[in-house]
Coordinates of C-alpha atoms in Angstrom, one line a residue:
Chain X
M146 CA -0.1 0.0 0.0
N147 CA 1.4 3.3 -1.1
L148 CA -0.3 6.0 0.6
A149 CA 1.6 8.7 -0.5
L150 CA 0.5 8.3 -4.2
P151 CA -2.5 10.3 -4.9
A152 CA -5.5 8.7 -6.3
A153 CA -5.3 8.6 -10.2
A154 CA -9.5 9.1 -10.5
V155 CA -9.2 12.4 -8.8
V156 CA -7.3 15.1 -10.8
P157 CA -6.2 18.0 -8.8
R158 CA -8.6 21.0 -9.8
S159 CA -7.8 24.2 -10.1
S160 CA -5.7 25.8 -7.2
A161 CA -8.5 28.7 -6.4
L162 CA -11.0 26.0 -5.9
R163 CA -8.7 23.8 -4.1
W164 CA -7.9 26.8 -1.8
L165 CA -11.7 27.6 -1.2
S166 CA -12.2 23.9 -0.3
D167 CA -9.3 23.4 1.8
L168 CA -10.4 26.9 3.6
L169 CA -14.0 25.8 4.1
Y170 CA -12.6 22.2 5.6
T171 CA -10.1 23.4 7.9
R172 CA -12.2 26.4 9.2
R173 CA -15.2 24.9 10.2
G174 CA -16.7 28.0 11.8
L175 CA -16.5 29.5 8.0
L176 CA -18.2 26.6 6.6
L177 CA -20.9 26.7 9.3
A178 CA -21.4 30.4 8.3
A179 CA -21.5 29.8 4.5
L180 CA -24.2 27.1 5.1
L181 CA -26.3 28.8 7.7
G182 CA -26.0 32.3 6.4
P183 CA -28.7 32.3 3.8
P184 CA -31.5 30.6 5.9
L185 CA -30.6 32.7 8.6
L186 CA -30.7 35.9 6.8
W187 CA -34.1 34.7 5.2
F188 CA -35.6 33.8 8.7
G189 CA -34.0 36.9 10.1
V190 CA -35.6 39.4 7.7
V191 CA -38.5 37.9 6.7
Y192 CA -40.1 35.9 9.5
L193 CA -38.4 37.7 12.5
G194 CA -38.9 41.1 10.7
S195 CA -42.7 40.6 10.4
L196 CA -43.0 39.1 14.1
F197 CA -41.7 42.5 15.1
A198 CA -43.6 44.3 12.8
L199 CA -46.9 42.6 14.1
L200 CA -45.7 43.4 17.7
A201 CA -44.9 47.0 16.9
N202 CA -48.3 47.5 15.2
S203 CA -50.1 46.1 18.6
F204 CA -49.0 49.3 20.3
F205 CA -50.5 51.6 17.1
T206 CA -54.0 52.9 17.2
L207 CA -56.5 53.2 14.5
D208 CA -58.0 56.8 14.3
E209 CA -62.0 56.0 14.6
F210 CA -62.8 59.0 12.4
S211 CA -60.3 58.7 9.3
G212 CA -59.8 54.9 9.5
V213 CA -56.0 55.6 9.4
V214 CA -53.5 53.7 11.6
D215 CA -51.8 56.5 14.0
R216 CA -48.2 55.6 14.2
S217 CA -47.1 58.6 15.8
R218 CA -47.7 57.7 19.3
L219 CA -47.8 54.3 21.2
S220 CA -50.5 53.2 23.7
L221 CA -52.0 50.3 25.4
D222 CA -55.6 50.7 24.3
N223 CA -55.5 47.7 21.9
F224 CA -54.6 45.6 25.0
R225 CA -57.2 47.7 27.2
A226 CA -59.8 46.5 24.7
M227 CA -59.0 43.1 24.9
T228 CA -60.2 42.9 28.6
E229 CA -63.8 44.0 27.4
P230 CA -66.3 40.9 28.3
A231 CA -67.0 40.2 24.8
N232 CA -63.3 39.6 23.8
V233 CA -62.4 37.6 27.1
D234 CA -65.5 35.3 26.0
V235 CA -63.8 34.8 22.8
V236 CA -60.7 33.7 24.3
L237 CA -62.3 31.5 27.0
R238 CA -64.5 29.9 24.4
T239 CA -61.6 29.2 22.0
V240 CA -59.4 27.7 24.7
L241 CA -62.2 25.6 26.0
M242 CA -62.7 24.4 22.3
A243 CA -59.0 23.6 22.2
V244 CA -58.8 21.6 25.3
S245 CA -61.8 19.5 24.4
V246 CA -60.5 18.9 20.8
T247 CA -57.0 18.1 22.4
L248 CA -58.6 15.5 24.8
A249 CA -60.8 14.1 22.1
C250 CA -58.0 13.6 20.0
G251 CA -55.8 12.0 22.5
L252 CA -58.4 9.4 23.2
I253 CA -59.2 8.5 19.6
A254 CA -55.5 8.4 18.7
F255 CA -54.1 6.4 21.3
P256 CA -55.5 2.9 20.5
I257 CA -54.6 3.6 16.8
A258 CA -51.0 4.3 17.6
Y259 CA -50.8 1.9 20.1
Y260 CA -52.0 -0.9 17.4
M261 CA -49.8 0.6 15.1
A262 CA -46.5 0.5 17.0
R263 CA -47.1 -2.7 19.0
Y264 CA -49.3 -5.0 16.7
A265 CA -49.2 -4.0 13.1
R266 CA -46.5 -5.7 11.0
G267 CA -45.3 -5.6 7.2
P268 CA -47.6 -4.5 4.7
Q269 CA -50.4 -3.7 7.4
K270 CA -48.2 -1.4 8.9
A271 CA -47.5 0.3 5.7
L272 CA -51.2 0.5 5.0
L273 CA -52.1 2.1 8.4
Y274 CA -49.3 4.4 8.0
I275 CA -50.3 5.8 4.7
A276 CA -54.0 5.9 6.0
V277 CA -52.9 8.1 8.8
M278 CA -50.6 10.5 6.9
L279 CA -52.5 11.0 3.6
P280 CA -55.3 12.8 5.2
L281 CA -52.6 14.6 7.4
W282 CA -51.3 16.2 4.1
S283 CA -54.2 16.1 1.9
S284 CA -56.1 19.3 1.4
Y285 CA -57.4 21.0 4.3
L286 CA -60.3 22.7 2.4
V287 CA -61.4 19.6 0.6
R288 CA -61.9 17.8 3.6
L289 CA -63.8 20.7 5.2
Y290 CA -65.8 20.8 2.3
A291 CA -66.6 17.0 2.9
W292 CA -68.0 17.7 6.2
K293 CA -70.1 20.1 4.9
L294 CA -71.3 17.5 2.9
L295 CA -71.5 14.9 5.7
L296 CA -73.3 17.3 8.5
A297 CA -75.7 19.3 6.0
K298 CA -79.5 18.7 7.0
E299 CA -80.1 16.5 4.1
G300 CA -76.6 14.8 4.2
A301 CA -75.0 11.5 4.9
I302 CA -75.0 11.5 8.8
S303 CA -78.7 12.5 9.0
W304 CA -79.6 9.7 6.4
V305 CA -77.6 7.1 8.1
L306 CA -79.4 7.7 11.4
A307 CA -83.0 7.9 9.7
E308 CA -82.3 4.5 8.3
V309 CA -81.2 3.0 11.6
H310 CA -84.1 5.0 13.4
M311 CA -82.0 7.0 15.5
T312 CA -83.1 10.6 14.2
W313 CA -84.2 11.4 17.9
L314 CA -80.7 11.0 18.9
L315 CA -79.4 13.5 16.7
D316 CA -82.7 15.9 17.5
A317 CA -81.8 15.4 21.3
L318 CA -78.2 16.4 20.6
L319 CA -79.2 19.7 18.6
S320 CA -81.5 20.7 21.0
T321 CA -78.7 20.7 24.0
P322 CA -78.2 24.1 24.6
G323 CA -74.4 25.1 24.3
I324 CA -73.8 22.7 21.6
G325 CA -76.5 22.1 19.7
G326 CA -78.0 24.3 16.9
N327 CA -80.2 24.4 13.6
S328 CA -78.4 21.3 12.0
L329 CA -75.0 19.5 12.8
S330 CA -73.4 22.1 10.4
F331 CA -74.7 24.8 12.2
S332 CA -73.7 24.1 15.7
R333 CA -70.9 23.9 18.0
L334 CA -71.2 20.0 18.1
G335 CA -70.4 20.3 14.3
T336 CA -67.4 22.6 14.9
F337 CA -66.0 20.3 17.5
I338 CA -66.3 16.9 15.3
V339 CA -64.6 18.9 12.5
F340 CA -61.7 19.9 14.4
V341 CA -61.1 16.7 16.0
Y342 CA -61.3 15.0 12.6
M343 CA -58.8 17.8 11.1
W344 CA -56.2 17.5 13.5
L345 CA -56.3 13.6 14.6
P346 CA -53.5 12.4 12.5
F347 CA -51.1 15.1 14.1
M348 CA -51.9 13.4 17.6
I349 CA -51.4 9.6 15.8
L350 CA -48.2 10.0 14.4
P351 CA -46.1 11.3 17.5
I352 CA -47.8 8.9 19.9
Q353 CA -47.3 5.9 17.4
A354 CA -43.4 7.4 17.1
A355 CA -43.0 7.2 21.0
I356 CA -44.6 4.0 21.4
E357 CA -42.3 2.4 18.7
R358 CA -39.2 3.8 20.6
I359 CA -39.9 1.7 23.5
P360 CA -37.4 -1.2 23.7
G361 CA -38.7 -4.5 23.7
S362 CA -36.5 -5.5 26.2
L363 CA -38.3 -3.2 28.9
L364 CA -41.5 -5.0 28.2
E365 CA -39.7 -8.3 28.9
A366 CA -38.2 -7.2 32.0
S367 CA -41.7 -6.0 33.2
S368 CA -43.1 -9.2 32.5
D369 CA -40.2 -11.4 33.9
L370 CA -40.7 -9.2 37.1
G371 CA -44.3 -10.9 37.2
A372 CA -46.3 -7.5 35.8
R373 CA -49.6 -8.2 34.1
S374 CA -50.1 -6.7 30.9
G375 CA -52.3 -4.1 32.4
T376 CA -49.7 -3.3 34.9
T377 CA -47.1 -3.1 32.3
F378 CA -49.2 -0.7 29.9
W379 CA -49.8 1.9 33.0
Q380 CA -46.7 1.7 34.5
V381 CA -44.1 1.3 31.4
I382 CA -45.8 2.1 28.1
F383 CA -48.2 4.9 29.2
P384 CA -45.2 6.9 30.9
L385 CA -43.1 6.5 27.9
A386 CA -45.7 7.1 25.6
M387 CA -46.3 10.8 27.5
P388 CA -43.8 12.7 25.4
G389 CA -45.6 11.8 22.1
I390 CA -48.9 12.8 23.5
A391 CA -47.3 15.9 24.6
A392 CA -46.1 16.6 21.3
G393 CA -49.3 15.6 19.5
S394 CA -51.4 17.8 21.8
I395 CA -49.4 21.2 21.3
F396 CA -50.3 20.4 17.4
T397 CA -54.1 20.0 18.1
F398 CA -54.1 22.9 20.9
S399 CA -52.1 25.1 18.7
L400 CA -53.8 24.7 15.6
T401 CA -57.8 24.7 17.0
L402 CA -56.5 27.9 18.8
G403 CA -55.5 29.9 15.5
D404 CA -57.9 28.2 13.0
Y405 CA -60.8 30.8 11.6
I406 CA -62.1 29.0 8.6
I407 CA -63.6 25.8 10.2
P408 CA -66.0 27.7 12.8
Q409 CA -66.9 30.1 9.8
V410 CA -67.8 27.5 7.6
I411 CA -69.5 24.7 10.0
G412 CA -70.5 26.4 13.4
D413 CA -73.0 28.4 15.2
S414 CA -72.4 32.5 14.7
T415 CA -70.5 32.8 17.7
L416 CA -66.7 33.7 17.1
F417 CA -63.2 32.3 17.9
I418 CA -59.9 34.0 18.2
G419 CA -58.8 33.5 14.8
Q420 CA -62.2 35.1 13.3
V421 CA -62.1 38.1 15.6
V422 CA -58.0 38.8 14.0
Y423 CA -59.5 38.0 10.6
R424 CA -62.3 40.2 10.8
Q425 CA -60.5 43.1 12.8
Q426 CA -57.8 43.4 10.1
G427 CA -60.0 42.6 7.1
V428 CA -63.3 44.2 7.4
A429 CA -62.9 46.5 10.1
G430 CA -59.5 47.6 8.8
N431 CA -58.1 47.8 12.4
V432 CA -54.7 46.1 11.9
P433 CA -53.5 47.1 15.2
F434 CA -55.9 45.6 17.0
A435 CA -55.9 42.6 15.2
A436 CA -52.0 42.6 15.7
A437 CA -52.7 42.7 19.5
F438 CA -55.3 40.0 19.4
S439 CA -53.1 37.6 17.5
L440 CA -50.6 37.9 20.2
V441 CA -53.3 36.0 22.2
P442 CA -52.6 32.6 20.8
I443 CA -49.0 33.0 21.0
V444 CA -49.2 33.7 25.0
V445 CA -51.6 30.9 25.6
I446 CA -49.6 28.6 23.6
G447 CA -46.4 29.8 25.6
V448 CA -48.4 29.1 28.6
Y449 CA -49.6 25.8 27.4
L450 CA -45.7 24.7 27.0
W451 CA -44.7 26.2 30.4
I452 CA -47.3 24.2 32.2
A453 CA -46.5 20.9 29.9
K454 CA -43.0 21.4 30.8
R455 CA -43.7 21.8 34.4
L456 CA -45.5 18.5 34.3
G457 CA -42.4 17.0 32.8
A458 CA -43.8 16.0 29.5
F459 CA -40.6 17.0 27.8
D460 CA -38.2 15.4 30.2
A461 CA -38.4 12.1 27.8
L462 CA -37.9 14.0 24.7
Chain A
M277 CA -38.9 -7.1 16.9
R278 CA -41.7 -9.1 18.1
S279 CA -41.4 -8.7 21.9
D280 CA -44.9 -9.3 22.9
P281 CA -46.4 -12.7 21.5
S282 CA -50.0 -11.9 22.6
R283 CA -52.1 -10.7 19.9
A284 CA -54.2 -7.4 19.9
G285 CA -57.6 -7.7 21.5
W286 CA -60.6 -7.1 19.3
G287 CA -61.1 -4.0 21.2
L288 CA -58.1 -2.3 20.2
K289 CA -58.4 -3.5 16.5
A290 CA -62.0 -2.2 16.4
A291 CA -60.9 1.3 18.0
T292 CA -58.1 1.3 15.1
W293 CA -60.2 0.5 12.1
V294 CA -62.8 2.7 13.1
G295 CA -60.6 5.6 13.7
V296 CA -59.1 4.7 10.2
L297 CA -62.7 4.8 8.6
F298 CA -63.5 8.1 10.4
L299 CA -60.3 9.5 8.8
H300 CA -61.3 8.0 5.3
I301 CA -65.2 8.4 4.7
P302 CA -65.2 12.1 4.4
L303 CA -62.6 11.9 1.4
A304 CA -64.6 8.8 -0.2
L305 CA -67.9 10.8 0.0
I306 CA -66.3 13.8 -1.9
I307 CA -65.5 11.2 -4.8
L308 CA -69.0 9.9 -4.7
Y309 CA -70.6 13.7 -4.7
A310 CA -68.4 14.3 -7.8
F311 CA -70.7 11.8 -9.8
S312 CA -73.9 13.0 -8.5
A313 CA -76.4 14.1 -10.7
E314 CA -78.0 16.3 -7.9
D315 CA -77.0 19.7 -8.5
K316 CA -79.0 21.8 -5.9
S317 CA -78.2 20.6 -2.7
Y318 CA -76.3 18.2 -0.9
V319 CA -78.7 15.2 -0.4
F320 CA -77.6 11.9 0.4
P321 CA -77.5 9.4 -1.2
P322 CA -77.1 10.8 -5.0
P323 CA -80.4 10.2 -6.7
A324 CA -78.1 9.2 -9.9
L325 CA -74.7 9.2 -11.1
T326 CA -73.2 11.1 -14.2
T327 CA -69.7 12.2 -15.3
Q328 CA -71.1 15.7 -16.9
W329 CA -69.7 17.5 -14.1
F330 CA -66.3 16.6 -15.2
A331 CA -66.7 18.3 -18.5
A332 CA -68.3 21.4 -17.0
A333 CA -65.3 21.8 -14.5
W334 CA -62.9 21.4 -17.7
A335 CA -64.7 24.1 -19.4
R336 CA -64.3 26.7 -16.4
E337 CA -61.5 29.6 -17.3
D338 CA -61.4 30.6 -13.4
V339 CA -60.5 26.8 -12.5
W340 CA -57.6 26.8 -14.9
A341 CA -56.3 30.3 -14.0
A342 CA -56.3 29.3 -9.9
I343 CA -54.6 26.0 -10.6
G344 CA -52.0 27.8 -12.7
L345 CA -51.3 30.5 -10.1
S346 CA -51.2 27.8 -7.2
F347 CA -48.9 25.6 -9.5
R348 CA -46.4 28.6 -10.3
V349 CA -46.6 29.9 -6.5
A350 CA -45.6 26.1 -5.1
L351 CA -42.6 25.5 -7.9
V352 CA -41.0 28.7 -7.0
S353 CA -41.6 28.6 -3.4
T354 CA -40.4 24.8 -3.2
A355 CA -37.4 25.7 -5.3
L356 CA -36.6 28.4 -2.4
A357 CA -37.2 26.1 0.4
M358 CA -35.1 23.3 -1.2
V359 CA -32.2 25.6 -1.0
L360 CA -32.5 27.0 2.2
G361 CA -33.8 23.8 3.9
T362 CA -30.8 22.0 2.3
L363 CA -28.3 24.8 3.7
A364 CA -30.0 24.6 7.1
A365 CA -29.8 20.8 7.2
A366 CA -26.2 20.7 6.3
G367 CA -25.1 23.3 9.0
L368 CA -27.3 21.6 11.7
A369 CA -27.1 17.9 11.0
R370 CA -23.9 17.1 13.1
T371 CA -22.8 20.1 14.7
R372 CA -23.0 21.3 18.4
F373 CA -22.5 25.0 18.9
F374 CA -24.3 27.7 21.0
G375 CA -27.7 28.8 19.3
R376 CA -28.2 25.8 17.4
D377 CA -31.4 24.9 19.3
A378 CA -32.5 28.2 18.8
I379 CA -31.8 28.2 14.7
S380 CA -34.0 24.8 14.6
L381 CA -37.0 26.3 16.6
L382 CA -37.0 29.3 14.3
L383 CA -37.2 27.1 11.4
I384 CA -40.2 25.1 13.1
L385 CA -41.7 28.1 14.2
P386 CA -43.8 29.3 11.3
I387 CA -45.5 26.1 11.1
A388 CA -45.9 25.4 15.0
L389 CA -47.6 28.8 15.5
P390 CA -51.2 29.0 14.2
G391 CA -51.1 30.0 10.4
I392 CA -53.0 33.1 11.3
V393 CA -49.8 34.5 13.2
T394 CA -47.6 33.8 10.3
G395 CA -50.3 35.3 7.9
I396 CA -50.9 38.5 9.7
A397 CA -47.5 39.0 10.9
L398 CA -46.3 39.0 6.8
R399 CA -49.5 41.1 6.1
T400 CA -48.4 43.4 8.8
A401 CA -44.8 43.8 7.5
Y402 CA -46.0 44.2 4.0
H403 CA -48.2 46.9 5.0
T404 CA -45.5 48.6 7.1
A405 CA -42.8 48.5 4.7
E406 CA -45.4 49.6 1.8
I407 CA -44.7 46.5 -0.4
P408 CA -47.8 45.9 -2.7
F409 CA -49.4 42.7 -3.0
S410 CA -48.2 40.4 -5.8
F411 CA -47.0 36.9 -7.0
W412 CA -43.8 37.3 -5.0
T413 CA -45.4 38.4 -1.7
I414 CA -47.5 34.9 -1.8
V415 CA -44.2 33.1 -2.8
V416 CA -42.3 34.7 0.5
G417 CA -44.7 33.4 2.8
H418 CA -45.1 30.1 1.4
A419 CA -41.3 29.5 1.1
T420 CA -40.8 30.4 4.6
F421 CA -43.1 28.0 6.1
C422 CA -42.0 25.2 3.5
V423 CA -38.2 25.2 4.6
V424 CA -39.0 22.9 7.6
V425 CA -40.2 20.2 5.4
V426 CA -37.2 20.0 3.4
Y427 CA -34.9 20.6 6.4
N428 CA -36.6 17.6 8.1
N429 CA -36.2 15.2 5.5
A430 CA -32.6 16.2 4.6
V431 CA -31.7 16.2 8.2
A432 CA -33.0 12.6 8.9
R433 CA -30.9 11.6 5.8
L434 CA -27.8 13.5 6.9
R435 CA -27.9 11.5 10.4
R436 CA -28.3 8.3 8.6
T437 CA -25.3 8.5 6.6
S438 CA -22.1 7.4 7.8
P439 CA -19.5 10.7 8.3
S440 CA -16.9 8.1 7.4
L441 CA -18.1 8.4 3.8
I442 CA -17.0 11.8 3.8
E443 CA -13.9 11.3 5.5
A444 CA -13.1 8.2 3.0
S445 CA -13.9 10.8 -0.1
M446 CA -11.5 13.3 1.4
D447 CA -8.8 10.7 2.2
L448 CA -8.6 9.8 -1.6
G449 CA -8.2 13.2 -2.5
A450 CA -11.4 14.7 -3.3
D451 CA -12.1 18.3 -2.3
S452 CA -14.9 19.6 -0.6
F453 CA -17.0 20.4 -3.7
Q454 CA -16.1 17.0 -5.8
T455 CA -17.3 15.3 -2.1
I456 CA -20.6 17.2 -2.4
R457 CA -21.0 16.4 -5.9
Y458 CA -20.1 12.6 -5.8
V459 CA -20.9 11.7 -2.4
I460 CA -23.4 13.7 -0.3
L461 CA -25.8 14.8 -3.0
P462 CA -26.3 11.4 -4.5
Q463 CA -26.7 10.3 -0.8
L464 CA -29.4 13.2 -0.1
G465 CA -31.3 13.0 -3.6
S466 CA -34.2 10.9 -2.7
A467 CA -34.6 12.7 0.8
L468 CA -34.3 16.2 -1.3
L469 CA -36.8 15.2 -3.7
A470 CA -39.3 13.8 -1.2
G471 CA -39.1 16.9 0.8
G472 CA -39.5 19.0 -2.4
L473 CA -42.6 17.1 -3.1
L474 CA -44.1 17.5 0.4
A475 CA -43.1 21.1 0.4
F476 CA -45.0 21.4 -2.8
A477 CA -48.1 19.8 -1.7
L478 CA -47.8 22.0 1.4
S479 CA -47.8 25.1 -0.6
F480 CA -50.4 24.0 -3.3
D481 CA -52.9 23.6 -0.4
E482 CA -52.1 26.5 1.8
V483 CA -54.7 28.7 2.6
I484 CA -54.6 30.8 5.6
V485 CA -51.4 32.5 5.1
T486 CA -52.3 33.0 1.5
T487 CA -55.4 35.0 2.3
F488 CA -53.2 37.3 4.3
T489 CA -50.4 37.6 1.7
A490 CA -52.5 37.6 -1.8
G491 CA -54.3 40.7 -2.9
Q492 CA -56.5 40.0 -5.7
Q493 CA -54.8 37.0 -6.8
T494 CA -56.8 33.7 -6.7
T495 CA -54.9 30.5 -5.7
L496 CA -57.0 27.1 -5.7
P497 CA -57.5 26.9 -2.2
I498 CA -58.7 30.7 -2.3
W499 CA -61.2 29.5 -5.0
M500 CA -62.1 26.6 -3.0
L501 CA -62.5 28.7 0.2
Q502 CA -64.8 31.3 -1.7
E503 CA -67.1 28.2 -3.0
L504 CA -67.3 27.2 0.6
I505 CA -68.5 30.3 1.8
R506 CA -70.5 31.4 -1.3
P507 CA -71.4 28.6 -3.2
R508 CA -71.8 29.0 -6.9
Q509 CA -72.1 25.8 -8.8
R510 CA -71.8 22.9 -6.4
P511 CA -71.1 20.1 -8.9
V512 CA -68.1 21.9 -10.1
T513 CA -66.6 22.3 -6.7
N514 CA -67.2 18.8 -6.0
V515 CA -65.0 18.0 -9.2
V516 CA -62.5 20.6 -8.3
A517 CA -62.2 18.8 -4.9
V518 CA -61.4 15.3 -6.4
V519 CA -59.0 16.7 -8.7
I520 CA -57.3 18.4 -5.5
I521 CA -57.3 14.9 -3.8
A522 CA -55.7 13.3 -6.8
L523 CA -53.0 15.9 -7.2
T524 CA -51.9 16.0 -3.5
F525 CA -52.0 12.5 -2.8
I526 CA -49.7 11.7 -5.8
P527 CA -46.7 13.7 -4.1
I528 CA -47.3 12.4 -0.7
L529 CA -47.2 8.9 -1.8
A530 CA -44.2 9.4 -3.6
A531 CA -42.5 11.1 -0.8
Y532 CA -43.4 8.1 1.4
Y533 CA -41.7 5.8 -0.9
L534 CA -38.7 7.8 -1.2
T535 CA -38.2 8.1 2.6
R536 CA -39.5 5.1 4.0
A537 CA -36.4 4.0 5.7
D538 CA -36.0 7.2 7.4
E539 CA -39.3 7.6 8.7
Q540 CA -39.6 4.2 10.4
P541 CA -36.8 3.1 12.2
G542 CA -38.4 0.1 13.8
G543 CA -40.5 -0.8 10.6
R544 CA -38.2 -2.7 8.7

């Protein structure tokens, strides 16, 4: 073996390129800067710049008479307006919806994720994975439209219930104050069902990934030590699936908090945070108030993440 | 790895398959409605089946214009996201330095925060900087949240690729650029393609950020949203919905097959 001979296949290139190559290889900091420079510049200018503009605008006010944003002075008027009972109601309603959607998604997702991770094998596993992933990535509006068809008064759900003589159940649900309404597509219950449907895959996949990472030897050890399957589930599997549940819940919670299209298309006429933001900047032209109000979901998610962290949900991540 | 010899109980199986049905019945229903002869209401079951609405949708200029704009926006956004996402992945995959976590958080943020926050932030920034709405104001928004998809795919592949390959290439006398050209890019190829396909699907479908960053332009999702709020010709909407399903399923399935090994560490 003659290590001193250069490999014949690689012809030394022009010295300038070689010099640059050597420079980047020996100075790792320089290479890193060259790689991360463009993305950091983009995100720094476009994204952080926009978030900063949003924050700055929330301190401006809209002149009621001229409809022009007054940028000459800063005030906390928008934040004061947010404490009005109507706006507080909107925030509470949205947070309650986000919490119930998250709980429902968790309950439906867990068995699917558990089965996918622990029992499904080979082609069945691939099929399940695709079955969960396709709705996750496929068109949000098409799926929403499908629910409009399903929930309509003359739609498929009413038809199925009539066929099995259970229309009374639907009528009872729709006459319940708080969740009911004219038809499923004009009720809080309808909004809830569609939210759960839309974000369910976001809950299944992280839980599945978390359960999949649990080493088999851990489960064998548990059963060797005399634990029955129920004990193993609650003492070993469930705690180790927790980070996945936490990750999924962040998606379902955050997505519900900001969505304004689902409650607009399916639901009664009460407002959610996203709708208030959308209308304030659009119809009312009050960009400063919309900017201030859009900070609410950011703060709520911040609090949610902080609580999740305090509960130790991220320790295993 | 089959550690637990016991089989899944029927309750678990039922819960799983009912859940999967719940996820797919709405999509199947859309396909059925595209063939419905009923044009006034959402009545179920459809009284008769027909293919006439496909022809009606084909003849609609506004649908073609919306598809064309969405296609161009997705193409340019994906190209930008692939460059930025690949660079970021190469920079972050095997390095440890102060601020690294902050950078990866920054890449995820546009998708982790509700779309409405990203949307209104961009709109406020355009407004403040007095930038008029155009094709490019939409592209900038889309490219920003597409970066993370490319980044995730590229990072997963780079972490699976042994660094000794790169060292071997250097030992054999290749310079950095030759190593990138002959060693790193071929390894990354399918992951980048998959990331690009997903970014394309994401951009093609994005509505919330688009409503805030578009002026009068109508992308396909914006067209769909207008139909949802003020329906004009329901059968055409049904057909367009089926076309959208077909157009998004293909890149998603392709991306899945290109990255199967990256995605499922335990599933091989």
